[in-house]
Tab-separated table of C-alpha atoms in Angstrom:
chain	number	residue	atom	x	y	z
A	28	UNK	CA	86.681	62.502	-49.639
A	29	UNK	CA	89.540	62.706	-52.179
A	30	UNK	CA	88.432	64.104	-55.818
A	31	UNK	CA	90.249	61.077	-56.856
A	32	UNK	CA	89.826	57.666	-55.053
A	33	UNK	CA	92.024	54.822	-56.153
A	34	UNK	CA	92.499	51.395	-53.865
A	35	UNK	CA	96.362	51.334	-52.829
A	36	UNK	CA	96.731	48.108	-53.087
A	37	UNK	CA	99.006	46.715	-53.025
A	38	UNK	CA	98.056	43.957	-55.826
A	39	UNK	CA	100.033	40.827	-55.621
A	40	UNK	CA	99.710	38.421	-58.559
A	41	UNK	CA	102.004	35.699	-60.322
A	42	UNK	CA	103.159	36.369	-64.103
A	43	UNK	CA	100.361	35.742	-66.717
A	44	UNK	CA	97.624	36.962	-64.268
A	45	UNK	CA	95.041	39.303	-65.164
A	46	UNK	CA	94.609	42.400	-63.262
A	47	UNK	CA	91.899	45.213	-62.579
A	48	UNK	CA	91.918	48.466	-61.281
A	49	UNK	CA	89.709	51.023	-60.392
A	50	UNK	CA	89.426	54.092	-59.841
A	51	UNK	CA	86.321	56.404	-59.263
A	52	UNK	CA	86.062	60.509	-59.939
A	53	UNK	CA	83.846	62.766	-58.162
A	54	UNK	CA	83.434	65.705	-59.975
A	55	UNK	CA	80.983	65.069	-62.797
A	56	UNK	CA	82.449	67.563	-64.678
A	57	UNK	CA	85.890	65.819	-65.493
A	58	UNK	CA	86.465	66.034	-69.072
A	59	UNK	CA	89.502	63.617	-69.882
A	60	UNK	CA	91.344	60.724	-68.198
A	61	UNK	CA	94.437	59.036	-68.308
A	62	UNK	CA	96.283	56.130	-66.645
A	63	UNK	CA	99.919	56.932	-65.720
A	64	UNK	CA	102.215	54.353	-64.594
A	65	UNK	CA	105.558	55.465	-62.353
A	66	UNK	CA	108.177	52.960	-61.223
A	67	UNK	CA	110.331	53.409	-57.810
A	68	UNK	CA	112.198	56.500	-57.902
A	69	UNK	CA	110.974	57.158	-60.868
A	70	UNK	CA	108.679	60.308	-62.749
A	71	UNK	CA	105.077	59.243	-63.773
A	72	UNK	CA	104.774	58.458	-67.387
A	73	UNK	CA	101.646	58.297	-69.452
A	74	UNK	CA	100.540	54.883	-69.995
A	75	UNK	CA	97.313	55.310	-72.109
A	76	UNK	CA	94.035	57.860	-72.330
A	77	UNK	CA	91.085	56.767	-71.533
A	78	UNK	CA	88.099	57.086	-74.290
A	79	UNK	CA	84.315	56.951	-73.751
A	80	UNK	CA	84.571	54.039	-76.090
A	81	UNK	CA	87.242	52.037	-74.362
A	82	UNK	CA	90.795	51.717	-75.675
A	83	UNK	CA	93.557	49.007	-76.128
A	84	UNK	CA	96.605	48.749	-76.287
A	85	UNK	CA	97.999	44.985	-76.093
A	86	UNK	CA	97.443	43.673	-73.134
A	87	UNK	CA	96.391	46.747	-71.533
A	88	UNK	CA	92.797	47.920	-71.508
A	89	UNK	CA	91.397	50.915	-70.300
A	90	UNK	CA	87.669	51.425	-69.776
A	91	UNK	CA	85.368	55.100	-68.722
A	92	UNK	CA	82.029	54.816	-67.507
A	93	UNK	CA	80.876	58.460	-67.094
A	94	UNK	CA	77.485	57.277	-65.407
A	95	UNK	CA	79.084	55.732	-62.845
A	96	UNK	CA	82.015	58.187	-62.767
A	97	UNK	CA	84.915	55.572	-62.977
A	98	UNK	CA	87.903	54.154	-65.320
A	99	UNK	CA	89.563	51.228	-65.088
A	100	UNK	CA	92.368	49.304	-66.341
A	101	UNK	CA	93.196	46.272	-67.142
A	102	UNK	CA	96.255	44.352	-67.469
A	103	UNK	CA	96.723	40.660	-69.230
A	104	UNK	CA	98.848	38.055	-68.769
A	105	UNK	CA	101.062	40.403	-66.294
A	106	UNK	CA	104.723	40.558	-67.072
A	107	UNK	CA	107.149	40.638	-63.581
A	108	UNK	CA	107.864	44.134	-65.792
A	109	UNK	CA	104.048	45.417	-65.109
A	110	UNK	CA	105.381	46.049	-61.832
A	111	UNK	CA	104.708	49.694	-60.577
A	112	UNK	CA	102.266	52.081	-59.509
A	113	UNK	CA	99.159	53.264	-61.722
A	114	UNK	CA	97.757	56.572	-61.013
A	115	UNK	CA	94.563	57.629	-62.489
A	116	UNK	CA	94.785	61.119	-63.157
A	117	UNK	CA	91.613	63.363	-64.433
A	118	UNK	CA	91.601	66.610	-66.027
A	119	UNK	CA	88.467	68.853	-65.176
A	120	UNK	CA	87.551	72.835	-65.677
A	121	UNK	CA	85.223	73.558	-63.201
A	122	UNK	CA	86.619	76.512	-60.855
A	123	UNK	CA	89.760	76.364	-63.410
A	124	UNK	CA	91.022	73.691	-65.361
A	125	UNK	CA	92.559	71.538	-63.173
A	126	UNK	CA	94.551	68.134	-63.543
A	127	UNK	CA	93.577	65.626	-60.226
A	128	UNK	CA	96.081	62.438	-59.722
A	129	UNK	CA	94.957	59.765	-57.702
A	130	UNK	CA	97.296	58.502	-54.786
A	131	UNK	CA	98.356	55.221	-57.159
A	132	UNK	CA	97.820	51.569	-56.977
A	133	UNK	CA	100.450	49.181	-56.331
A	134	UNK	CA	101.507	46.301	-58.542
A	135	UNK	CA	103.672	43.491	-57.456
A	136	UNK	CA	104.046	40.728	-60.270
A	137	UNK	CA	105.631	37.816	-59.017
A	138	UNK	CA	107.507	34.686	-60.963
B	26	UNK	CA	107.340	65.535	-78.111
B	27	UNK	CA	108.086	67.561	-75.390
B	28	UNK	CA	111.708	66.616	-73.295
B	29	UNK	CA	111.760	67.978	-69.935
B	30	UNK	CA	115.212	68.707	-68.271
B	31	UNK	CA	115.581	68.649	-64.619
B	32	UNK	CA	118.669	69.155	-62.275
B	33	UNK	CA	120.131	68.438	-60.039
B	34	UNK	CA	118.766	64.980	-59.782
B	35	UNK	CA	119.686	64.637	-55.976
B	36	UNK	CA	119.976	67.223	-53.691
B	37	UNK	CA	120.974	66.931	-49.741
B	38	UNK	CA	120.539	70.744	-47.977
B	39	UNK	CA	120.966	71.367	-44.511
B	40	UNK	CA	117.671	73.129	-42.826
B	41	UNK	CA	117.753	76.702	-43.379
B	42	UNK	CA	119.586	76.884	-46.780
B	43	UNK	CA	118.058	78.351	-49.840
B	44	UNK	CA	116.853	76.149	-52.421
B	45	UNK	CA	116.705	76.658	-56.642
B	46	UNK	CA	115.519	73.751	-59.033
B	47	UNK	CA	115.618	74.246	-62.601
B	48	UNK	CA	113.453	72.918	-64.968
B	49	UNK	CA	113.559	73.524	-68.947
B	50	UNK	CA	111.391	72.458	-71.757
B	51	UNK	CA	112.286	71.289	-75.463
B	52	UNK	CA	110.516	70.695	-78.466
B	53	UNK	CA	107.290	73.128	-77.588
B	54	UNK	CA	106.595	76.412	-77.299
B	55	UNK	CA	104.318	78.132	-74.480
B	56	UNK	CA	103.672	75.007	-72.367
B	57	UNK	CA	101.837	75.160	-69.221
B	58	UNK	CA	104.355	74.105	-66.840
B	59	UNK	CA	103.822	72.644	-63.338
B	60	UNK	CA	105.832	72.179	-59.931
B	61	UNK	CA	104.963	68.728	-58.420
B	62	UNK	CA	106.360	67.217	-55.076
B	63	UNK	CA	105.748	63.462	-53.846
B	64	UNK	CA	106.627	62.230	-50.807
B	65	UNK	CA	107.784	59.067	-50.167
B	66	UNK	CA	105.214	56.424	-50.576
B	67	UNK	CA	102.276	59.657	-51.495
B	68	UNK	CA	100.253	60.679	-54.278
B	69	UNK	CA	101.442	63.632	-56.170
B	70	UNK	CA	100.689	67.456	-54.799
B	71	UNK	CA	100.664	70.568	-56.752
B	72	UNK	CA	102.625	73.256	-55.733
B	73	UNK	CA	102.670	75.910	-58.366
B	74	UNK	CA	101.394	76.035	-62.004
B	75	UNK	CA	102.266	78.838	-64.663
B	76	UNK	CA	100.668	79.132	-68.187
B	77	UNK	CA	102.849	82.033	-69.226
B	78	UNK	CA	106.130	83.963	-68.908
B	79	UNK	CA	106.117	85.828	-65.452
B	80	UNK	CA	102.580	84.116	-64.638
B	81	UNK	CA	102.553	81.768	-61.075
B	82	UNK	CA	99.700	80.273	-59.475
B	83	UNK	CA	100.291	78.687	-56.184
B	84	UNK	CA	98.581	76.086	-54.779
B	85	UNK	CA	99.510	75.640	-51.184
B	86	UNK	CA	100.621	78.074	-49.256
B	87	UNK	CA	104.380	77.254	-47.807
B	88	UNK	CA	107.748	78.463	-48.171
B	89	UNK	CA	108.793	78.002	-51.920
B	90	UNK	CA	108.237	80.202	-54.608
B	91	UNK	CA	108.224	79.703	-58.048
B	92	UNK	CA	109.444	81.733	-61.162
B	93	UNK	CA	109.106	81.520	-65.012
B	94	UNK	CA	111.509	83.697	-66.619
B	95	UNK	CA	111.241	82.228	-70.241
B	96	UNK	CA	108.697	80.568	-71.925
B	97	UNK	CA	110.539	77.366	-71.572
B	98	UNK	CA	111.979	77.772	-67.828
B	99	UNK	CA	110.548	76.998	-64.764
B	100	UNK	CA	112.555	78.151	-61.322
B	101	UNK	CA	111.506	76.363	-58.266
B	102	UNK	CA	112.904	78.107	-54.884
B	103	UNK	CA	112.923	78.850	-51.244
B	104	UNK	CA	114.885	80.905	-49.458
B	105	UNK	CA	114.920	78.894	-45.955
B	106	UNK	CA	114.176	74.967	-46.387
B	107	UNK	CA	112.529	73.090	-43.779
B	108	UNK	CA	112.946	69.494	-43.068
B	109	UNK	CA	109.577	69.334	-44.717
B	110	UNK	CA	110.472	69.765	-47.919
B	111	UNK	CA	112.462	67.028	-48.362
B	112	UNK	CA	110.432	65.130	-51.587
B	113	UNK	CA	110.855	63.911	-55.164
B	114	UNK	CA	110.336	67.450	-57.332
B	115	UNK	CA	108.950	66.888	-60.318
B	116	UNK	CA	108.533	69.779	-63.318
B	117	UNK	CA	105.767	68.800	-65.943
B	118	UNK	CA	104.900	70.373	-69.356
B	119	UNK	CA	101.400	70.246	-71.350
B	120	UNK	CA	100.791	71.705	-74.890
B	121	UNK	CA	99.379	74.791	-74.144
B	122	UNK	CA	95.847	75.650	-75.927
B	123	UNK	CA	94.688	71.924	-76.072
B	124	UNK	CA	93.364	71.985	-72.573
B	125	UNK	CA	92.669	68.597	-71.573
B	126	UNK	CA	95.480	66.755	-72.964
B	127	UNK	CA	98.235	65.004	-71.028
B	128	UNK	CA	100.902	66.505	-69.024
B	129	UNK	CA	104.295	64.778	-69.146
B	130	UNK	CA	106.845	64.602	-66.638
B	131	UNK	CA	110.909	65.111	-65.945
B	132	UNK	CA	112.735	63.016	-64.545
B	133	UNK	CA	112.539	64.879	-60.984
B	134	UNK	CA	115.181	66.413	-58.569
B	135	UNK	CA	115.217	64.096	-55.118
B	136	UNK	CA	115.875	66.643	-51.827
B	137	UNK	CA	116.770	65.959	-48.810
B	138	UNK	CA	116.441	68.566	-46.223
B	139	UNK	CA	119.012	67.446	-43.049
């Protein structure tokens, strides 16, 4: 079992749709989380943290739920730009500090 | 912020040729750096990390090495490629000291071993 599990997708939705992803962590340890999104060809970039609390940032919204040992993110009204992948990547310091980056989820937004 | 450099940005080597990415960091000082490589349609593996001038940790065991003669310089080579190794390379930086803060990217060197 992967440290980091995401679902591959891909996720096909039209423009203005509102999508979820998941992703869950297995190491109860993990200390911080992020969402990174990386277009084709293209280096990962850091699309938001994720806070115990829940964070926004306009029609993204990311969510942790430590319990249950997953984050998620939202997306509304999806833009035909949303398109990418989303990795969930989680930073942990058991054994080491370590950074873990899930395998990415795959957005298609069609018009 | 930080600015990673990377080059060259595409790469084709024939099997059996050696192999030397650069990657250089602006606008920090002591970053941990990190040697990434993706293949296509695949999550992201770690290769080799380095929190210090002269320091390397490896994380898989293959045929590239990895050097960090500044603080701000981060050498990625092999001395004999392997059709394996083609991938997208990516170098990343993260603030050193602030340990579980984000790590960002360059813009990656693209190899093709033929």
């Amino acid at each position: 079992r992967k440290e980091v599990e995401q679902d591959p997708g891909p996720f096909n939705v039209p423009e203005g749709a509102t999508v979820a992803f998941n992703c869950t962590y297995s190491n109860s340890a993990s200390q911080s989380f992020f969402w990174y999104r990386q277009d084709c060809r293209k280096e990962p970039k850091l699309l938001m943290s994720v806070y115990s609390s829940g964070n926004e940032d306009g029609r993204f919204t990311a969510q942790l739920n430590r319990a249950s040992q997953y984050i998620s993110l939202l997306i509304r009204d999806s833009k035909l730009s949303d398109s990418a992948t989303y990795l969930c990547v989680v930073n942990r310091n058991t054994g080491g500090f370590k950074t873990i980056f899930g395998a990415g989820t795959r957005l298609f937004v069609k018009a | 912020s930080q600015t990673i450099h990377q080059w060259p940005a595409t790469l084709v080597q024939p099997v059996g040729s050696p192999l030397s990415l650069e990657c250089t960091v602006e606008g920090t000082s002591n970053p941990n750096l990190y040697w990434y490589r993706q293949a296509a349609g695949r999550g992201l593996q770690l290769l080799f990390y380095s929190v210090g001038i002269g320091q390397i940790s490896s994380e898989v065991p293959q045929n590239l090495s990895a050097s960090r003669p500044q603080d701000r310089q981060f050498i990625l080579s092999s001395k004999k490629l392997l059709l394996s190794d083609s991938g997208f390379y990516l170098c990343a930086s993260k603030l050193a000291g602030v340990a579980y803060n984000e790590q960002f990217f360059g813009p990656g060197t693209r190899l093709t071993v033929l």
